[in-house]
PDB file of C-alpha atoms in Angstrom:
ATOM      1  CA  UNK X   1      11.081 -19.584 -10.504  1.00 81.00           C
ATOM      2  CA  UNK X   2      12.420 -18.541 -13.903  1.00 85.00           C
ATOM      3  CA  UNK X   3       9.008 -17.463 -15.180  1.00 84.00           C
ATOM      4  CA  UNK X   4       7.561 -13.950 -15.390  1.00 86.00           C
ATOM      5  CA  UNK X   5       4.841 -13.873 -12.757  1.00 83.00           C
ATOM      6  CA  UNK X   6       4.429 -11.264 -10.023  1.00 84.00           C
ATOM      7  CA  UNK X   7       7.442 -11.895  -7.792  1.00 87.00           C
ATOM      8  CA  UNK X   8       9.618 -12.671 -10.833  1.00 90.00           C
ATOM      9  CA  UNK X   9       8.763  -9.311 -12.405  1.00 90.00           C
ATOM     10  CA  UNK X  10       9.408  -7.576  -9.078  1.00 91.00           C
ATOM     11  CA  UNK X  11      12.864  -9.164  -8.958  1.00 93.00           C
ATOM     12  CA  UNK X  12      13.573  -8.195 -12.570  1.00 93.00           C
ATOM     13  CA  UNK X  13      12.586  -4.567 -11.895  1.00 91.00           C
ATOM     14  CA  UNK X  14      14.694  -4.515  -8.735  1.00 92.00           C
ATOM     15  CA  UNK X  15      17.975  -5.701 -10.244  1.00 93.00           C
ATOM     16  CA  UNK X  16      17.534  -3.673 -13.440  1.00 91.00           C
ATOM     17  CA  UNK X  17      17.086  -0.460 -11.453  1.00 90.00           C
ATOM     18  CA  UNK X  18      19.739  -0.878  -8.766  1.00 91.00           C
ATOM     19  CA  UNK X  19      22.420   1.814  -8.685  1.00 92.00           C
ATOM     20  CA  UNK X  20      25.165   0.059 -10.653  1.00 88.00           C
ATOM     21  CA  UNK X  21      27.791   2.254  -8.975  1.00 91.00           C
ATOM     22  CA  UNK X  22      26.880   0.744  -5.596  1.00 93.00           C
ATOM     23  CA  UNK X  23      25.543  -2.719  -6.416  1.00 93.00           C
ATOM     24  CA  UNK X  24      26.607  -5.589  -8.656  1.00 93.00           C
ATOM     25  CA  UNK X  25      23.763  -8.121  -8.691  1.00 94.00           C
ATOM     26  CA  UNK X  26      24.119 -11.810  -9.482  1.00 94.00           C
ATOM     27  CA  UNK X  27      20.815 -13.685  -9.810  1.00 94.00           C
ATOM     28  CA  UNK X  28      20.609 -17.404  -8.966  1.00 92.00           C
ATOM     29  CA  UNK X  29      17.697 -19.234 -10.576  1.00 91.00           C
ATOM     30  CA  UNK X  30      16.611 -22.845  -9.947  1.00 88.00           C
ATOM     31  CA  UNK X  31      16.319 -23.514 -13.697  1.00 88.00           C
ATOM     32  CA  UNK X  32      16.442 -21.776 -17.064  1.00 90.00           C
ATOM     33  CA  UNK X  33      13.456 -19.862 -18.378  1.00 90.00           C
ATOM     34  CA  UNK X  34      12.102 -16.573 -19.678  1.00 92.00           C
ATOM     35  CA  UNK X  35      13.270 -14.639 -16.598  1.00 93.00           C
ATOM     36  CA  UNK X  36      16.840 -15.752 -17.306  1.00 92.00           C
ATOM     37  CA  UNK X  37      16.524 -14.405 -20.857  1.00 93.00           C
ATOM     38  CA  UNK X  38      15.194 -11.038 -19.662  1.00 93.00           C
ATOM     39  CA  UNK X  39      17.966 -10.705 -17.068  1.00 94.00           C
ATOM     40  CA  UNK X  40      20.633 -11.411 -19.670  1.00 93.00           C
ATOM     41  CA  UNK X  41      19.101  -8.793 -21.985  1.00 92.00           C
ATOM     42  CA  UNK X  42      19.659  -6.310 -19.136  1.00 92.00           C
ATOM     43  CA  UNK X  43      23.294  -7.493 -18.770  1.00 92.00           C
ATOM     44  CA  UNK X  44      22.632  -9.041 -15.362  1.00 93.00           C
ATOM     45  CA  UNK X  45      24.799 -11.998 -14.348  1.00 92.00           C
ATOM     46  CA  UNK X  46      22.694 -15.164 -14.007  1.00 93.00           C
ATOM     47  CA  UNK X  47      23.698 -18.514 -12.505  1.00 90.00           C
ATOM     48  CA  UNK X  48      21.456 -21.582 -12.640  1.00 89.00           C
ATOM     49  CA  UNK X  49      21.713 -23.347  -9.274  1.00 86.00           C
ATOM     50  CA  UNK X  50      19.787 -26.601  -8.607  1.00 83.00           C
ATOM     51  CA  UNK X  51      18.151 -25.055  -5.547  1.00 82.00           C
ATOM     52  CA  UNK X  52      15.463 -26.901  -3.583  1.00 78.00           C
ATOM     53  CA  UNK X  53      12.182 -25.033  -4.057  1.00 78.00           C
ATOM     54  CA  UNK X  54       9.384 -25.662  -1.590  1.00 75.00           C
ATOM     55  CA  UNK X  55       5.976 -26.386  -3.059  1.00 68.00           C
ATOM     56  CA  UNK X  56       2.876 -28.346  -2.157  1.00 64.00           C
ATOM     57  CA  UNK X  57       4.147 -31.351  -4.095  1.00 60.00           C
ATOM     58  CA  UNK X  58       7.076 -31.533  -1.663  1.00 61.00           C
ATOM     59  CA  UNK X  59       4.901 -31.888   1.465  1.00 65.00           C
ATOM     60  CA  UNK X  60       5.323 -35.650   1.535  1.00 70.00           C
ATOM     61  CA  UNK X  61       8.226 -38.036   2.317  1.00 75.00           C
ATOM     62  CA  UNK X  62       9.271 -38.428  -1.333  1.00 76.00           C
ATOM     63  CA  UNK X  63       9.241 -34.655  -1.860  1.00 71.00           C
ATOM     64  CA  UNK X  64      11.204 -34.000   1.329  1.00 76.00           C
ATOM     65  CA  UNK X  65      13.825 -36.499   0.160  1.00 76.00           C
ATOM     66  CA  UNK X  66      14.166 -34.628  -3.161  1.00 76.00           C
ATOM     67  CA  UNK X  67      14.644 -31.342  -1.289  1.00 77.00           C
ATOM     68  CA  UNK X  68      17.293 -32.725   1.066  1.00 79.00           C
ATOM     69  CA  UNK X  69      19.131 -34.320  -1.861  1.00 79.00           C
ATOM     70  CA  UNK X  70      19.614 -30.933  -3.575  1.00 80.00           C
ATOM     71  CA  UNK X  71      20.866 -29.010  -0.524  1.00 83.00           C
ATOM     72  CA  UNK X  72      24.586 -30.040  -0.500  1.00 85.00           C
ATOM     73  CA  UNK X  73      25.195 -29.232  -4.186  1.00 84.00           C
ATOM     74  CA  UNK X  74      23.331 -25.911  -4.089  1.00 86.00           C
ATOM     75  CA  UNK X  75      25.211 -24.849  -0.927  1.00 88.00           C
ATOM     76  CA  UNK X  76      28.519 -25.727  -2.582  1.00 89.00           C
ATOM     77  CA  UNK X  77      27.703 -23.551  -5.612  1.00 88.00           C
ATOM     78  CA  UNK X  78      26.484 -20.679  -3.425  1.00 90.00           C
ATOM     79  CA  UNK X  79      29.633 -20.897  -1.268  1.00 91.00           C
ATOM     80  CA  UNK X  80      31.801 -20.651  -4.398  1.00 90.00           C
ATOM     81  CA  UNK X  81      29.855 -17.622  -5.648  1.00 91.00           C
ATOM     82  CA  UNK X  82      30.167 -15.883  -2.256  1.00 91.00           C
ATOM     83  CA  UNK X  83      33.896 -16.597  -2.144  1.00 90.00           C
ATOM     84  CA  UNK X  84      34.745 -15.760  -5.770  1.00 91.00           C
ATOM     85  CA  UNK X  85      32.558 -12.649  -6.084  1.00 90.00           C
ATOM     86  CA  UNK X  86      33.012 -11.407  -2.488  1.00 92.00           C
ATOM     87  CA  UNK X  87      29.253 -11.310  -1.893  1.00 93.00           C
ATOM     88  CA  UNK X  88      28.021  -8.926   0.845  1.00 94.00           C
ATOM     89  CA  UNK X  89      24.281  -9.582   0.798  1.00 95.00           C
ATOM     90  CA  UNK X  90      22.028 -12.491  -0.129  1.00 95.00           C
ATOM     91  CA  UNK X  91      18.503 -11.528  -1.176  1.00 96.00           C
ATOM     92  CA  UNK X  92      15.900 -14.329  -1.152  1.00 94.00           C
ATOM     93  CA  UNK X  93      13.011 -13.328  -3.377  1.00 92.00           C
ATOM     94  CA  UNK X  94      10.372 -15.763  -2.107  1.00 88.00           C
ATOM     95  CA  UNK X  95       9.385 -17.872   0.883  1.00 85.00           C
ATOM     96  CA  UNK X  96       9.771 -21.037  -1.181  1.00 84.00           C
ATOM     97  CA  UNK X  97      13.559 -20.566  -1.415  1.00 85.00           C
ATOM     98  CA  UNK X  98      15.193 -21.197   1.959  1.00 86.00           C
ATOM     99  CA  UNK X  99      18.707 -22.087   0.779  1.00 87.00           C
ATOM    100  CA  UNK X 100      19.678 -18.378   0.849  1.00 89.00           C
ATOM    101  CA  UNK X 101      19.014 -18.233   4.593  1.00 89.00           C
ATOM    102  CA  UNK X 102      21.104 -21.362   5.197  1.00 89.00           C
ATOM    103  CA  UNK X 103      23.939 -20.101   2.989  1.00 90.00           C
ATOM    104  CA  UNK X 104      23.966 -16.692   4.668  1.00 90.00           C
ATOM    105  CA  UNK X 105      24.259 -18.255   8.134  1.00 90.00           C
ATOM    106  CA  UNK X 106      26.941 -20.754   7.117  1.00 89.00           C
ATOM    107  CA  UNK X 107      29.088 -18.317   5.150  1.00 90.00           C
ATOM    108  CA  UNK X 108      28.452 -15.244   7.319  1.00 92.00           C
ATOM    109  CA  UNK X 109      26.885 -12.729   4.973  1.00 94.00           C
ATOM    110  CA  UNK X 110      23.839 -10.520   5.467  1.00 95.00           C
ATOM    111  CA  UNK X 111      20.474 -11.896   4.395  1.00 95.00           C
ATOM    112  CA  UNK X 112      17.362 -10.054   3.194  1.00 96.00           C
ATOM    113  CA  UNK X 113      14.202 -12.140   2.878  1.00 95.00           C
ATOM    114  CA  UNK X 114      11.679 -10.612   0.471  1.00 95.00           C
ATOM    115  CA  UNK X 115       8.196 -11.992   1.186  1.00 94.00           C
ATOM    116  CA  UNK X 116       5.489 -11.845  -1.495  1.00 91.00           C
ATOM    117  CA  UNK X 117       3.294 -14.651  -0.153  1.00 88.00           C
ATOM    118  CA  UNK X 118       0.624 -15.180   2.491  1.00 86.00           C
ATOM    119  CA  UNK X 119       0.439 -18.867   3.354  1.00 83.00           C
ATOM    120  CA  UNK X 120      -2.934 -20.098   4.568  1.00 80.00           C
ATOM    121  CA  UNK X 121      -2.713 -23.882   4.097  1.00 77.00           C
ATOM    122  CA  UNK X 122      -1.576 -26.150   5.545  1.00 76.00           C
ATOM    123  CA  UNK X 123      -2.091 -24.445   8.910  1.00 82.00           C
ATOM    124  CA  UNK X 124       1.138 -25.729  10.461  1.00 80.00           C
ATOM    125  CA  UNK X 125       3.185 -24.361   7.563  1.00 79.00           C
ATOM    126  CA  UNK X 126       1.351 -21.024   7.756  1.00 81.00           C
ATOM    127  CA  UNK X 127       2.456 -20.761  11.390  1.00 85.00           C
ATOM    128  CA  UNK X 128       6.033 -22.044  10.991  1.00 86.00           C
ATOM    129  CA  UNK X 129       7.211 -20.018   7.972  1.00 88.00           C
ATOM    130  CA  UNK X 130       7.162 -16.551   9.629  1.00 91.00           C
ATOM    131  CA  UNK X 131       9.292 -17.936  12.470  1.00 92.00           C
ATOM    132  CA  UNK X 132      11.756 -19.403   9.948  1.00 90.00           C
ATOM    133  CA  UNK X 133      11.944 -16.011   8.229  1.00 92.00           C
ATOM    134  CA  UNK X 134      12.539 -14.254  11.556  1.00 93.00           C
ATOM    135  CA  UNK X 135      15.376 -16.615  12.458  1.00 91.00           C
ATOM    136  CA  UNK X 136      16.896 -16.708   8.981  1.00 91.00           C
ATOM    137  CA  UNK X 137      16.943 -13.034   7.959  1.00 93.00           C
ATOM    138  CA  UNK X 138      18.742  -9.865   9.031  1.00 95.00           C
ATOM    139  CA  UNK X 139      16.022  -7.787   7.361  1.00 96.00           C
ATOM    140  CA  UNK X 140      12.584  -8.794   6.079  1.00 96.00           C
ATOM    141  CA  UNK X 141      10.801  -6.993   3.244  1.00 96.00           C
ATOM    142  CA  UNK X 142       7.044  -7.456   2.849  1.00 95.00           C
ATOM    143  CA  UNK X 143       5.455  -6.476  -0.458  1.00 93.00           C
ATOM    144  CA  UNK X 144       2.242  -5.168   1.146  1.00 93.00           C
ATOM    145  CA  UNK X 145       0.583  -4.188   4.418  1.00 94.00           C
ATOM    146  CA  UNK X 146      -1.394  -7.432   4.268  1.00 94.00           C
ATOM    147  CA  UNK X 147       1.740  -9.569   3.906  1.00 94.00           C
ATOM    148  CA  UNK X 148       3.356  -7.710   6.806  1.00 94.00           C
ATOM    149  CA  UNK X 149       0.243  -8.253   8.964  1.00 94.00           C
ATOM    150  CA  UNK X 150       0.372 -11.971   8.229  1.00 93.00           C
ATOM    151  CA  UNK X 151       4.023 -12.206   9.296  1.00 93.00           C
ATOM    152  CA  UNK X 152       3.456 -10.187  12.487  1.00 94.00           C
ATOM    153  CA  UNK X 153       0.335 -12.130  13.445  1.00 91.00           C
ATOM    154  CA  UNK X 154       2.275 -15.406  13.445  1.00 92.00           C
ATOM    155  CA  UNK X 155       5.606 -14.095  14.755  1.00 91.00           C
ATOM    156  CA  UNK X 156       5.400 -10.824  16.758  1.00 92.00           C
ATOM    157  CA  UNK X 157       9.215 -10.660  17.123  1.00 93.00           C
ATOM    158  CA  UNK X 158       9.587 -10.086  13.376  1.00 93.00           C
ATOM    159  CA  UNK X 159       8.472  -6.426  13.742  1.00 92.00           C
ATOM    160  CA  UNK X 160      12.007  -5.202  14.479  1.00 92.00           C
ATOM    161  CA  UNK X 161      13.319  -6.635  11.211  1.00 95.00           C
ATOM    162  CA  UNK X 162      10.314  -5.869   9.015  1.00 96.00           C
ATOM    163  CA  UNK X 163       9.952  -3.230   6.293  1.00 95.00           C
ATOM    164  CA  UNK X 164       7.101  -2.735   3.825  1.00 96.00           C
ATOM    165  CA  UNK X 165       8.235  -1.902   0.289  1.00 94.00           C
ATOM    166  CA  UNK X 166       5.494  -1.936  -2.334  1.00 92.00           C
ATOM    167  CA  UNK X 167       6.284  -3.358  -5.750  1.00 89.00           C
ATOM    168  CA  UNK X 168       7.082  -0.652  -8.274  1.00 82.00           C
ATOM    169  CA  UNK X 169       5.523  -0.344 -11.707  1.00 79.00           C
ATOM    170  CA  UNK X 170       7.475   0.885 -14.709  1.00 76.00           C
ATOM    171  CA  UNK X 171       4.882   3.281 -16.112  1.00 77.00           C
ATOM    172  CA  UNK X 172       7.094   4.019 -19.125  1.00 77.00           C
ATOM    173  CA  UNK X 173       5.561   0.882 -20.655  1.00 75.00           C
ATOM    174  CA  UNK X 174       2.094   2.411 -20.763  1.00 73.00           C
ATOM    175  CA  UNK X 175       1.140   4.705 -23.626  1.00 69.00           C
ATOM    176  CA  UNK X 176      -1.371   7.449 -22.916  1.00 62.00           C
ATOM    177  CA  UNK X 177      -2.770   7.209 -26.458  1.00 63.00           C
ATOM    178  CA  UNK X 178      -3.439   3.474 -26.118  1.00 63.00           C
ATOM    179  CA  UNK X 179      -6.733   2.299 -27.595  1.00 67.00           C
ATOM    180  CA  UNK X 180      -8.868   1.841 -24.480  1.00 70.00           C
ATOM    181  CA  UNK X 181     -11.772   0.108 -26.202  1.00 78.00           C
ATOM    182  CA  UNK X 182      -9.902  -2.627 -28.046  1.00 80.00           C
ATOM    183  CA  UNK X 183     -11.329  -5.382 -25.820  1.00 80.00           C
ATOM    184  CA  UNK X 184     -14.890  -4.162 -26.415  1.00 84.00           C
ATOM    185  CA  UNK X 185     -14.227  -4.236 -30.153  1.00 84.00           C
ATOM    186  CA  UNK X 186     -12.491  -7.626 -30.085  1.00 85.00           C
ATOM    187  CA  UNK X 187     -15.277  -9.353 -28.136  1.00 86.00           C
ATOM    188  CA  UNK X 188     -18.142  -7.296 -29.529  1.00 87.00           C
ATOM    189  CA  UNK X 189     -19.129  -5.877 -26.128  1.00 85.00           C
ATOM    190  CA  UNK X 190     -21.447  -2.852 -25.770  1.00 85.00           C
ATOM    191  CA  UNK X 191     -19.596   0.401 -25.179  1.00 82.00           C
ATOM    192  CA  UNK X 192     -21.805   1.567 -22.307  1.00 85.00           C
ATOM    193  CA  UNK X 193     -21.863  -1.646 -20.248  1.00 88.00           C
ATOM    194  CA  UNK X 194     -19.575  -2.420 -17.311  1.00 90.00           C
ATOM    195  CA  UNK X 195     -16.614  -4.758 -17.795  1.00 90.00           C
ATOM    196  CA  UNK X 196     -14.999  -6.335 -14.718  1.00 92.00           C
ATOM    197  CA  UNK X 197     -11.588  -7.877 -15.412  1.00 90.00           C
ATOM    198  CA  UNK X 198      -9.580 -10.163 -13.142  1.00 92.00           C
ATOM    199  CA  UNK X 199      -5.906 -10.388 -14.152  1.00 88.00           C
ATOM    200  CA  UNK X 200      -3.812 -13.130 -12.601  1.00 85.00           C
ATOM    201  CA  UNK X 201      -2.479 -16.650 -12.947  1.00 84.00           C
ATOM    202  CA  UNK X 202      -5.283 -19.224 -12.870  1.00 87.00           C
ATOM    203  CA  UNK X 203      -4.666 -20.491  -9.366  1.00 81.00           C
ATOM    204  CA  UNK X 204      -6.670 -21.313  -6.244  1.00 79.00           C
ATOM    205  CA  UNK X 205      -5.140 -18.402  -4.318  1.00 76.00           C
ATOM    206  CA  UNK X 206      -5.691 -15.716  -6.975  1.00 83.00           C
ATOM    207  CA  UNK X 207      -9.438 -15.314  -6.455  1.00 86.00           C
ATOM    208  CA  UNK X 208     -11.091 -16.552  -9.651  1.00 92.00           C
ATOM    209  CA  UNK X 209     -13.483 -18.769  -7.638  1.00 92.00           C
ATOM    210  CA  UNK X 210     -14.397 -15.801  -5.435  1.00 92.00           C
ATOM    211  CA  UNK X 211     -15.298 -13.770  -8.519  1.00 93.00           C
ATOM    212  CA  UNK X 212     -17.329 -16.637 -10.007  1.00 94.00           C
ATOM    213  CA  UNK X 213     -19.277 -16.987  -6.756  1.00 95.00           C
ATOM    214  CA  UNK X 214     -19.986 -13.245  -6.750  1.00 95.00           C
ATOM    215  CA  UNK X 215     -21.152 -12.943 -10.379  1.00 95.00           C
ATOM    216  CA  UNK X 216     -24.843 -13.880  -9.744  1.00 95.00           C
ATOM    217  CA  UNK X 217     -25.189 -11.144  -7.116  1.00 95.00           C
ATOM    218  CA  UNK X 218     -23.529  -8.579  -9.377  1.00 95.00           C
ATOM    219  CA  UNK X 219     -25.792  -9.481 -12.292  1.00 95.00           C
ATOM    220  CA  UNK X 220     -28.904  -9.155 -10.108  1.00 94.00           C
ATOM    221  CA  UNK X 221     -27.866  -5.586  -9.264  1.00 93.00           C
ATOM    222  CA  UNK X 222     -26.620  -4.722 -12.760  1.00 92.00           C
ATOM    223  CA  UNK X 223     -27.473  -7.181 -15.566  1.00 92.00           C
ATOM    224  CA  UNK X 224     -25.466  -5.142 -18.085  1.00 91.00           C
ATOM    225  CA  UNK X 225     -22.117  -6.390 -16.807  1.00 93.00           C
ATOM    226  CA  UNK X 226     -19.474  -8.500 -18.540  1.00 91.00           C
ATOM    227  CA  UNK X 227     -16.589 -10.395 -16.965  1.00 92.00           C
ATOM    228  CA  UNK X 228     -13.125 -11.123 -18.296  1.00 90.00           C
ATOM    229  CA  UNK X 229     -10.453 -13.353 -16.791  1.00 90.00           C
ATOM    230  CA  UNK X 230      -6.905 -12.879 -18.021  1.00 89.00           C
ATOM    231  CA  UNK X 231      -4.114 -15.285 -17.095  1.00 88.00           C
ATOM    232  CA  UNK X 232      -2.326 -18.573 -17.692  1.00 83.00           C
ATOM    233  CA  UNK X 233      -3.132 -21.861 -15.950  1.00 79.00           C
TER     234      UNK X 233
END
């Protein structure tokens, strides 16, 4: 996407911190957005390419037609970028973008597939995607041990291509003298009680329902507990 969620921030950190003497990154985004603005602030080349992006809304005949319709134009743009800029490596930053794998095969460049997701539903897609990644990538990067386990459980052959690289955090953003109790003051919460905070996009896969289901048990064991959810829908 061109937002600033987890995998978007990971991509931003990656290209901003590459050794500029060895690498010259060009980022292709499916549309304009805040990520494009942040990349341009860091003097990173950005190209908006009408790439087909897989999502649940595309798991129907109409959605599949929309995906297939975008493939020829996006491949043409990617081919021109590879040719004009003498591209050596394509890096696909998410499972939902498969055009990088197709472009790499067609135009004979190396392909790294960076996997941030664990797909659970639908079951057939959960099984098929790791095999597509195995066939479509020269190297596969998983963002966690859990993501790597998911890929290996569905496609054992992927082990030879698979590396685990945890997402980095730029700790220069965090100030040691930051006011730690500002949330307690803002929401008038007692200073000695426990606060449990879940940070993440409001989404079925992020775990907000799991926390809600667990709250009664937590409150039975410790009634002096408060809960915060932070995130956008």
